[in-house]
Amino acid sequence: MTAFLLLGVFSVCVAIGTPIGTSMCLASICTLFTTGMGFAMVPYNYYASLSKFLLLAIPFFILSGNIMEKANISEKLINFAQSFVGHIKGGLGMVCVIVACFFAAISGSGPATVAALGSIVIPAMIAVGYKPGDASALMATAGGIGIIIPPSISFVVYTSLVGISTGTQFMAGVIPGLVMGAALVVASLWVTRKSDLKRLPKASAKVRALAFKDAFWGLMMPVIILGGIYGGIFTPTEAAAVSAVYGLFVGVCIYRTLRAKELLAVVIDSGRQAGAIMWNMGNAGLMAWVMTVSGISATITHLLESVVNGHTLVFLLIANILVLIAGCFIDGNSIMYIFVPIFMPIATALGVDLYHLGVVLVMNVAIGQVTPPVGCNLFVACGIGGIQVADIVRPVVPYIIASTIALLIVTLVPGVSTLLPTLLG
């Protein structure tokens, strides 16, 4: 009865257009009130969900990505990638994915990656012959790489729940992110194989060298962040703060594109984004607690254990299906709070590598960012491309299929995730 009430209120709230975080809050409060469980633990639960030192990395990574966006680093990265592959047919599609991988190592957020790159890449793709729907769909899907290649806000949330090394989890996401990028490049070339696309002039060695020089400071951002973490110089949270300071230095002193009045707007916007994420996470933590104390989580876990029956592959496939479906309606960080406590006991019992599980879950979340009706990347890309969501639903299908194939490869071959942690750990 409690499960039907909780999920019923949540479903109704989502159906009438209530924001996800508020829907989880209302569902939890209604359940607590109706079952007589009381509200005494609500403030303590919010505090327990959010008062973790590791989670300080989230607002800093958001601030860092926004600063680098305002510093026009995205444009310089695009020019750099374009100088190498822009002359190939479908080259701008490749540029879209390549630069998304680069910017993923700066922002840690899918929507931020789409917003930073889309305003430049989507019009450029349309200008050489891409259909607006195809260009927006590719950009939206490529933006999902932003939460797979480190640093990743979703990985920060996952490791804070599981209690494993964030640096090692970051390392585990590198190769899977590149695998998804490669899958999207292949899908883009296949989609445009019959299109009459214009080719850009082939850049000379001198032009490529100048493009590299111009993009150098942006390319150094992931080197500083990841090098500092893996070199033991600072923690992931400290790395997030260092990246924000470095972005400020590059924007003000190197590129000189960031002014004081713009910086204030960046800080306010970053605070707004961080607040929205924390609101969702706090409510997801509350909903997860209600599910735990009411026995819903234990019931689901026991049901999954009986279905899985000791088969690791079956467990991973079921986890993929559940999270893919949830990704159509719930944001990624909320998914972590709700599903990780359910999956953890089963994964531990089966001997599933927790870093591999983290990568699988986050790749599902990345795909969820482009699956209607709540695919946040879709809405950002549609706004930039000047199209309606209905215009992007069909063009995004090949890219969702390509991303799902990449997900299956990573799911079936754990070594894709564990290779770098094993070699460098």
Short mmCIF file of C-alpha atoms in Angstrom, two decimals:
data_model
loop_
_atom_site.label_atom_id
_atom_site.label_comp_id
_atom_site.label_asym_id
_atom_site.label_seq_id
_atom_site.Cartn_x
_atom_site.Cartn_y
_atom_site.Cartn_z
CA MET A 1 0.00 0.00 0.00
CA THR A 2 2.81 2.40 0.93
CA ALA A 3 4.58 1.72 -2.37
CA PHE A 4 1.41 2.41 -4.39
CA LEU A 5 0.85 5.65 -2.47
CA LEU A 6 4.42 6.88 -2.86
CA LEU A 7 4.76 6.03 -6.54
CA GLY A 8 1.15 7.02 -7.27
CA VAL A 9 1.49 10.54 -5.89
CA PHE A 10 4.87 10.91 -7.62
CA SER A 11 3.45 9.75 -10.97
CA VAL A 12 0.44 12.07 -10.76
CA CYS A 13 2.65 15.05 -9.89
CA VAL A 14 4.99 14.34 -12.82
CA ALA A 15 2.02 13.83 -15.17
CA ILE A 16 0.58 17.27 -14.38
CA GLY A 17 3.94 18.96 -14.98
CA THR A 18 5.26 19.38 -11.42
CA PRO A 19 9.09 19.64 -11.33
CA ILE A 20 10.80 16.33 -10.52
CA GLY A 21 12.30 17.48 -7.21
CA THR A 22 9.00 18.90 -6.00
CA SER A 23 7.19 15.73 -7.10
CA MET A 24 9.52 13.59 -4.99
CA CYS A 25 9.05 15.94 -2.05
CA LEU A 26 5.24 15.89 -2.25
CA ALA A 27 5.15 12.10 -2.69
CA SER A 28 7.38 11.60 0.34
CA ILE A 29 5.47 14.07 2.53
CA CYS A 30 2.09 12.56 1.58
CA THR A 31 3.40 9.07 2.37
CA LEU A 32 4.82 10.14 5.73
CA PHE A 33 1.57 11.88 6.66
CA THR A 34 -0.75 9.08 5.52
CA THR A 35 1.21 6.23 7.12
CA GLY A 36 1.76 8.12 10.38
CA MET A 37 5.55 7.85 10.12
CA GLY A 38 5.89 11.49 11.16
CA PHE A 39 8.01 14.37 9.94
CA ALA A 40 10.65 14.49 12.69
CA MET A 41 13.34 12.91 10.50
CA VAL A 42 12.72 15.08 7.43
CA PRO A 43 15.17 17.92 8.26
CA TYR A 44 17.79 15.46 9.50
CA ASN A 45 17.43 13.47 6.29
CA TYR A 46 17.94 16.54 4.11
CA TYR A 47 21.03 17.40 6.14
CA ALA A 48 22.42 13.86 5.91
CA SER A 49 21.86 13.77 2.13
CA LEU A 50 23.63 17.05 1.40
CA SER A 51 26.18 17.67 4.16
CA LYS A 52 29.04 15.76 2.58
CA PHE A 53 32.39 17.36 1.84
CA LEU A 54 32.62 15.54 -1.47
CA LEU A 55 29.40 17.18 -2.71
CA LEU A 56 31.08 20.60 -2.51
CA ALA A 57 32.67 19.61 -5.80
CA ILE A 58 29.32 20.02 -7.57
CA PRO A 59 28.92 23.83 -7.30
CA PHE A 60 32.62 24.31 -8.03
CA PHE A 61 32.53 22.18 -11.18
CA ILE A 62 29.38 24.02 -12.31
CA LEU A 63 31.10 27.37 -11.69
CA SER A 64 34.23 26.21 -13.49
CA GLY A 65 32.29 25.08 -16.56
CA ASN A 66 30.30 28.32 -16.71
CA ILE A 67 33.44 30.42 -16.39
CA MET A 68 35.16 28.53 -19.20
CA GLU A 69 32.04 28.92 -21.35
CA LYS A 70 32.02 32.70 -20.84
CA ALA A 71 35.74 32.77 -21.57
CA ASN A 72 34.88 31.48 -25.09
CA ILE A 73 36.94 28.34 -24.58
CA SER A 74 34.24 26.34 -26.40
CA GLU A 75 34.78 28.34 -29.58
CA LYS A 76 38.54 27.77 -29.41
CA LEU A 77 38.11 24.03 -28.88
CA ILE A 78 35.73 23.86 -31.85
CA ASN A 79 38.20 25.70 -34.09
CA PHE A 80 40.96 23.33 -32.97
CA ALA A 81 38.94 20.17 -33.78
CA GLN A 82 37.62 21.69 -37.01
CA SER A 83 41.14 22.36 -38.27
CA PHE A 84 41.82 18.61 -38.23
CA VAL A 85 38.56 17.01 -39.44
CA GLY A 86 36.47 19.86 -40.86
CA HIS A 87 37.47 19.02 -44.46
CA ILE A 88 36.04 15.48 -44.23
CA LYS A 89 32.46 14.85 -45.37
CA GLY A 90 30.45 14.85 -42.17
CA GLY A 91 33.43 16.45 -40.48
CA LEU A 92 31.37 18.93 -38.49
CA GLY A 93 29.44 16.03 -36.97
CA MET A 94 32.80 14.60 -35.90
CA VAL A 95 33.78 18.01 -34.55
CA CYS A 96 30.58 18.07 -32.51
CA VAL A 97 31.43 14.77 -30.79
CA ILE A 98 35.16 15.42 -30.42
CA VAL A 99 34.65 18.82 -28.82
CA ALA A 100 31.94 17.37 -26.58
CA CYS A 101 34.57 14.91 -25.29
CA PHE A 102 37.00 17.80 -24.69
CA PHE A 103 34.42 19.98 -22.97
CA ALA A 104 33.21 17.00 -20.93
CA ALA A 105 36.62 17.09 -19.26
CA ILE A 106 35.84 20.66 -18.18
CA SER A 107 32.17 20.93 -17.27
CA GLY A 108 31.02 17.61 -15.78
CA SER A 109 27.44 18.34 -16.86
CA GLY A 110 25.44 17.23 -19.91
CA PRO A 111 23.18 20.29 -20.31
CA ALA A 112 26.15 22.61 -19.70
CA THR A 113 28.09 20.88 -22.49
CA VAL A 114 25.15 21.24 -24.90
CA ALA A 115 24.63 24.89 -23.97
CA ALA A 116 28.32 25.80 -24.27
CA LEU A 117 28.93 24.09 -27.61
CA GLY A 118 25.52 24.05 -29.25
CA SER A 119 25.27 27.77 -29.87
CA ILE A 120 28.33 27.50 -32.14
CA VAL A 121 28.23 23.94 -33.48
CA ILE A 122 24.52 23.63 -34.36
CA PRO A 123 24.38 26.76 -36.60
CA ALA A 124 27.69 25.72 -38.21
CA MET A 125 26.33 22.23 -38.97
CA ILE A 126 23.11 23.64 -40.43
CA ALA A 127 25.16 26.02 -42.61
CA VAL A 128 26.97 23.11 -44.33
CA GLY A 129 23.80 21.13 -45.00
CA TYR A 130 22.76 19.29 -41.84
CA LYS A 131 19.04 19.32 -41.09
CA PRO A 132 18.24 21.30 -37.91
CA GLY A 133 16.79 18.19 -36.28
CA ASP A 134 19.85 16.06 -37.07
CA ALA A 135 22.30 18.72 -35.86
CA SER A 136 20.37 19.32 -32.63
CA ALA A 137 19.93 15.58 -32.00
CA LEU A 138 23.65 14.87 -32.37
CA MET A 139 24.60 17.79 -30.13
CA ALA A 140 22.09 16.72 -27.46
CA THR A 141 23.35 13.13 -27.44
CA ALA A 142 27.03 14.12 -27.54
CA GLY A 143 26.39 16.37 -24.56
CA GLY A 144 25.65 13.25 -22.53
CA ILE A 145 29.35 12.40 -22.72
CA GLY A 146 29.76 15.34 -20.34
CA ILE A 147 28.78 13.14 -17.38
CA ILE A 148 30.85 10.11 -18.42
CA ILE A 149 34.30 11.54 -19.15
CA PRO A 150 35.66 13.03 -15.90
CA PRO A 151 35.14 15.22 -14.06
CA SER A 152 31.52 14.15 -13.69
CA ILE A 153 28.91 15.44 -11.27
CA SER A 154 27.06 12.12 -11.52
CA PHE A 155 30.20 10.21 -10.54
CA VAL A 156 30.64 12.54 -7.55
CA VAL A 157 27.08 11.75 -6.40
CA TYR A 158 27.54 8.01 -6.98
CA THR A 159 30.81 7.74 -5.06
CA SER A 160 29.41 9.80 -2.20
CA LEU A 161 26.64 7.20 -1.83
CA VAL A 162 28.79 4.11 -2.30
CA GLY A 163 31.85 5.28 -0.37
CA ILE A 164 34.50 4.51 -2.99
CA SER A 165 37.30 6.62 -4.47
CA THR A 166 36.03 9.44 -6.70
CA GLY A 167 39.41 9.71 -8.44
CA THR A 168 39.36 6.02 -9.38
CA GLN A 169 35.74 6.32 -10.53
CA PHE A 170 36.75 9.26 -12.72
CA MET A 171 39.47 7.09 -14.23
CA ALA A 172 36.96 4.32 -14.94
CA GLY A 173 34.82 6.69 -17.02
CA VAL A 174 37.47 7.76 -19.55
CA ILE A 175 37.44 4.80 -21.96
CA PRO A 176 33.63 4.24 -21.82
CA GLY A 177 33.16 7.94 -22.64
CA LEU A 178 35.43 7.58 -25.66
CA VAL A 179 33.58 4.41 -26.71
CA MET A 180 30.29 6.31 -26.66
CA GLY A 181 31.92 9.15 -28.60
CA ALA A 182 33.15 6.71 -31.26
CA ALA A 183 29.66 5.19 -31.52
CA LEU A 184 28.13 8.63 -32.08
CA VAL A 185 30.70 9.49 -34.77
CA VAL A 186 29.82 6.28 -36.65
CA ALA A 187 26.10 7.00 -36.25
CA SER A 188 26.56 10.56 -37.51
CA LEU A 189 28.44 9.40 -40.62
CA TRP A 190 25.75 6.80 -41.28
CA VAL A 191 22.87 9.27 -40.88
CA THR A 192 24.46 11.76 -43.29
CA ARG A 193 25.85 9.22 -45.77
CA LYS A 194 23.42 10.34 -48.53
CA SER A 195 23.31 14.03 -47.60
CA ASP A 196 24.93 16.66 -49.78
CA LEU A 197 27.15 18.25 -47.16
CA LYS A 198 29.62 21.02 -47.87
CA ARG A 199 33.23 20.42 -46.91
CA LEU A 200 35.39 23.03 -45.28
CA PRO A 201 38.81 23.79 -46.81
CA LYS A 202 41.58 21.56 -45.49
CA ALA A 203 43.59 23.45 -42.88
CA SER A 204 47.32 23.80 -43.30
CA ALA A 205 49.83 22.72 -40.67
CA LYS A 206 50.30 26.36 -39.72
CA VAL A 207 46.56 26.90 -39.20
CA ARG A 208 46.38 23.76 -37.08
CA ALA A 209 49.33 24.89 -35.00
CA LEU A 210 47.71 28.29 -34.41
CA ALA A 211 44.41 26.61 -33.50
CA PHE A 212 46.25 24.42 -30.97
CA LYS A 213 48.02 27.45 -29.52
CA ASP A 214 44.72 29.28 -29.19
CA ALA A 215 43.02 26.32 -27.49
CA PHE A 216 46.02 25.37 -25.34
CA TRP A 217 44.80 26.91 -22.09
CA GLY A 218 41.44 25.21 -22.40
CA LEU A 219 43.08 21.88 -23.18
CA MET A 220 45.16 22.23 -20.02
CA MET A 221 42.07 22.30 -17.80
CA PRO A 222 41.50 18.49 -17.73
CA VAL A 223 45.25 17.95 -17.40
CA ILE A 224 45.31 20.09 -14.26
CA ILE A 225 42.13 18.59 -12.78
CA LEU A 226 42.83 14.92 -13.45
CA GLY A 227 46.61 15.20 -13.10
CA GLY A 228 46.18 16.86 -9.71
CA ILE A 229 43.76 14.17 -8.50
CA TYR A 230 45.74 11.17 -9.74
CA GLY A 231 49.03 12.74 -8.70
CA GLY A 232 47.77 13.01 -5.14
CA ILE A 233 48.11 16.81 -5.14
CA PHE A 234 44.50 17.47 -4.22
CA THR A 235 41.16 15.74 -3.64
CA PRO A 236 38.31 15.85 -6.21
CA THR A 237 36.61 18.59 -4.18
CA GLU A 238 39.80 20.64 -4.06
CA ALA A 239 40.30 19.94 -7.78
CA ALA A 240 36.87 21.44 -8.47
CA ALA A 241 37.84 24.62 -6.60
CA VAL A 242 41.20 24.76 -8.40
CA SER A 243 39.45 24.39 -11.76
CA ALA A 244 37.19 27.35 -10.97
CA VAL A 245 40.19 29.51 -10.04
CA TYR A 246 42.09 28.35 -13.14
CA GLY A 247 39.09 29.15 -15.35
CA LEU A 248 38.90 32.61 -13.80
CA PHE A 249 42.62 33.14 -14.45
CA VAL A 250 42.31 32.06 -18.10
CA GLY A 251 39.19 34.16 -18.71
CA VAL A 252 40.52 37.33 -17.10
CA CYS A 253 44.28 37.23 -17.66
CA ILE A 254 44.87 35.04 -20.75
CA TYR A 255 41.90 35.43 -23.09
CA ARG A 256 40.63 38.63 -21.43
CA THR A 257 37.09 37.79 -22.42
CA LEU A 258 35.62 37.75 -18.92
CA ARG A 259 34.59 41.04 -17.33
CA ALA A 260 33.57 41.82 -13.76
CA LYS A 261 29.85 42.29 -14.55
CA GLU A 262 29.81 39.00 -16.48
CA LEU A 263 31.52 37.23 -13.60
CA LEU A 264 28.76 38.27 -11.21
CA ALA A 265 26.17 36.89 -13.63
CA VAL A 266 28.17 33.64 -13.93
CA VAL A 267 28.29 33.24 -10.14
CA ILE A 268 24.55 33.88 -9.80
CA ASP A 269 23.71 31.47 -12.64
CA SER A 270 26.03 28.80 -11.19
CA GLY A 271 24.39 29.21 -7.78
CA ARG A 272 20.97 28.80 -9.37
CA GLN A 273 22.05 25.62 -11.17
CA ALA A 274 23.71 24.19 -8.06
CA GLY A 275 20.63 25.03 -5.98
CA ALA A 276 18.36 23.19 -8.39
CA ILE A 277 20.61 20.12 -8.29
CA MET A 278 20.81 20.16 -4.49
CA TRP A 279 17.03 20.57 -4.22
CA ASN A 280 16.53 17.48 -6.37
CA MET A 281 19.19 15.54 -4.47
CA GLY A 282 17.72 16.45 -1.07
CA ASN A 283 14.26 15.32 -2.14
CA ALA A 284 15.65 12.18 -3.77
CA GLY A 285 17.42 11.40 -0.50
CA LEU A 286 14.15 11.88 1.37
CA MET A 287 12.26 9.65 -1.05
CA ALA A 288 14.98 6.99 -0.82
CA TRP A 289 14.77 7.13 3.00
CA VAL A 290 10.99 6.70 2.90
CA MET A 291 11.44 3.71 0.59
CA THR A 292 14.00 2.22 2.97
CA VAL A 293 12.16 2.63 6.30
CA SER A 294 8.86 1.52 4.78
CA GLY A 295 10.47 -1.63 3.41
CA ILE A 296 9.92 -0.79 -0.26
CA SER A 297 13.64 -0.87 -1.11
CA ALA A 298 14.15 -4.20 0.67
CA THR A 299 11.15 -5.70 -1.14
CA ILE A 300 12.46 -4.57 -4.52
CA THR A 301 15.95 -5.83 -3.68
CA HIS A 302 14.63 -9.28 -2.68
CA LEU A 303 12.51 -9.41 -5.84
CA LEU A 304 15.52 -8.57 -7.99
CA GLU A 305 17.64 -11.16 -6.19
CA SER A 306 15.07 -13.86 -6.95
CA VAL A 307 14.91 -12.84 -10.61
CA VAL A 308 18.68 -12.51 -10.98
CA ASN A 309 19.27 -15.84 -9.22
CA GLY A 310 23.02 -15.34 -8.98
CA HIS A 311 23.59 -14.35 -12.62
CA THR A 312 25.71 -11.21 -12.90
CA LEU A 313 24.82 -10.51 -16.52
CA VAL A 314 21.09 -10.76 -15.80
CA PHE A 315 21.50 -8.28 -12.94
CA LEU A 316 23.37 -5.77 -15.10
CA LEU A 317 20.84 -6.04 -17.92
CA ILE A 318 17.92 -5.53 -15.52
CA ALA A 319 19.73 -2.57 -13.96
CA ASN A 320 20.18 -1.11 -17.44
CA ILE A 321 16.51 -1.49 -18.28
CA LEU A 322 15.28 -0.03 -15.00
CA VAL A 323 17.59 2.99 -15.12
CA LEU A 324 16.90 3.63 -18.82
CA ILE A 325 13.17 3.71 -18.07
CA ALA A 326 13.68 5.89 -14.99
CA GLY A 327 15.85 8.23 -17.06
CA CYS A 328 12.82 9.10 -19.17
CA PHE A 329 11.21 10.72 -16.13
CA ILE A 330 13.82 11.43 -13.42
CA ASP A 331 17.09 13.37 -13.46
CA GLY A 332 20.33 11.43 -13.09
CA ASN A 333 21.30 12.49 -9.58
CA SER A 334 17.87 11.51 -8.24
CA ILE A 335 18.24 8.14 -9.96
CA MET A 336 21.46 7.58 -8.02
CA TYR A 337 19.82 8.29 -4.66
CA ILE A 338 16.87 6.00 -5.38
CA PHE A 339 18.47 3.06 -7.19
CA VAL A 340 21.98 2.76 -5.75
CA PRO A 341 20.72 1.57 -2.31
CA ILE A 342 18.65 -1.07 -4.14
CA PHE A 343 21.42 -2.27 -6.46
CA MET A 344 24.33 -2.13 -4.00
CA PRO A 345 23.53 -5.27 -1.92
CA ILE A 346 22.97 -7.35 -5.04
CA ALA A 347 26.10 -6.07 -6.78
CA THR A 348 28.20 -6.75 -3.67
CA ALA A 349 26.80 -10.27 -3.31
CA LEU A 350 27.50 -11.03 -6.98
CA GLY A 351 31.01 -9.58 -6.84
CA VAL A 352 30.28 -6.87 -9.40
CA ASP A 353 33.02 -4.24 -9.49
CA LEU A 354 31.49 -1.09 -8.01
CA TYR A 355 33.45 1.18 -10.35
CA HIS A 356 32.10 -0.78 -13.31
CA LEU A 357 28.58 -0.51 -11.89
CA GLY A 358 29.04 3.25 -11.52
CA VAL A 359 30.04 3.61 -15.16
CA VAL A 360 27.08 1.49 -16.32
CA LEU A 361 24.61 3.54 -14.27
CA VAL A 362 26.03 6.89 -15.44
CA MET A 363 25.99 5.80 -19.09
CA ASN A 364 22.31 4.97 -18.65
CA VAL A 365 21.76 8.41 -17.13
CA ALA A 366 23.55 9.98 -20.12
CA ILE A 367 21.15 8.25 -22.48
CA GLY A 368 18.27 9.35 -20.26
CA GLN A 369 19.22 12.96 -20.93
CA VAL A 370 18.00 12.55 -24.52
CA THR A 371 14.96 10.34 -24.00
CA PRO A 372 11.56 12.09 -23.88
CA PRO A 373 9.62 13.33 -22.06
CA VAL A 374 12.14 14.74 -19.55
CA GLY A 375 15.36 14.60 -21.62
CA CYS A 376 17.00 17.82 -20.45
CA ASN A 377 19.61 17.84 -23.23
CA LEU A 378 16.84 17.71 -25.84
CA PHE A 379 15.21 20.87 -24.55
CA VAL A 380 18.52 22.76 -24.46
CA ALA A 381 19.43 21.65 -28.00
CA CYS A 382 15.94 22.47 -29.34
CA GLY A 383 16.15 25.96 -27.85
CA ILE A 384 19.48 26.55 -29.58
CA GLY A 385 18.42 24.95 -32.87
CA GLY A 386 15.13 26.87 -32.97
CA ILE A 387 13.01 23.73 -33.32
CA GLN A 388 10.27 21.99 -31.34
CA VAL A 389 10.86 18.84 -29.31
CA ALA A 390 8.62 16.95 -31.78
CA ASP A 391 11.13 17.82 -34.53
CA ILE A 392 14.00 16.11 -32.71
CA VAL A 393 12.32 12.90 -31.54
CA ARG A 394 12.86 10.97 -34.77
CA PRO A 395 16.38 12.29 -35.61
CA VAL A 396 17.64 11.39 -32.12
CA VAL A 397 16.70 7.70 -32.45
CA PRO A 398 19.88 6.59 -34.36
CA TYR A 399 22.03 8.31 -31.76
CA ILE A 400 20.15 6.68 -28.88
CA ILE A 401 20.67 3.32 -30.59
CA ALA A 402 24.39 4.03 -31.02
CA SER A 403 24.68 5.08 -27.37
CA THR A 404 22.83 1.93 -26.27
CA ILE A 405 25.23 -0.24 -28.29
CA ALA A 406 28.14 1.50 -26.54
CA LEU A 407 26.38 0.86 -23.20
CA LEU A 408 26.00 -2.84 -24.01
CA ILE A 409 29.69 -3.10 -24.93
CA VAL A 410 30.72 -1.56 -21.62
CA THR A 411 28.17 -3.69 -19.72
CA LEU A 412 29.31 -6.96 -21.29
CA VAL A 413 33.03 -6.18 -21.13
CA PRO A 414 33.83 -4.86 -17.62
CA GLY A 415 37.47 -4.43 -18.63
CA VAL A 416 36.48 -1.34 -20.62
CA SER A 417 35.73 0.36 -17.30
CA THR A 418 38.34 -1.27 -15.10
CA LEU A 419 41.34 -1.13 -17.46
CA LEU A 420 42.65 2.33 -16.49
CA PRO A 421 42.01 1.91 -12.74
CA THR A 422 43.87 -1.41 -12.91
CA LEU A 423 46.82 -0.01 -14.86
CA LEU A 424 47.15 3.28 -12.98
CA GLY A 425 45.58 2.43 -9.63
#
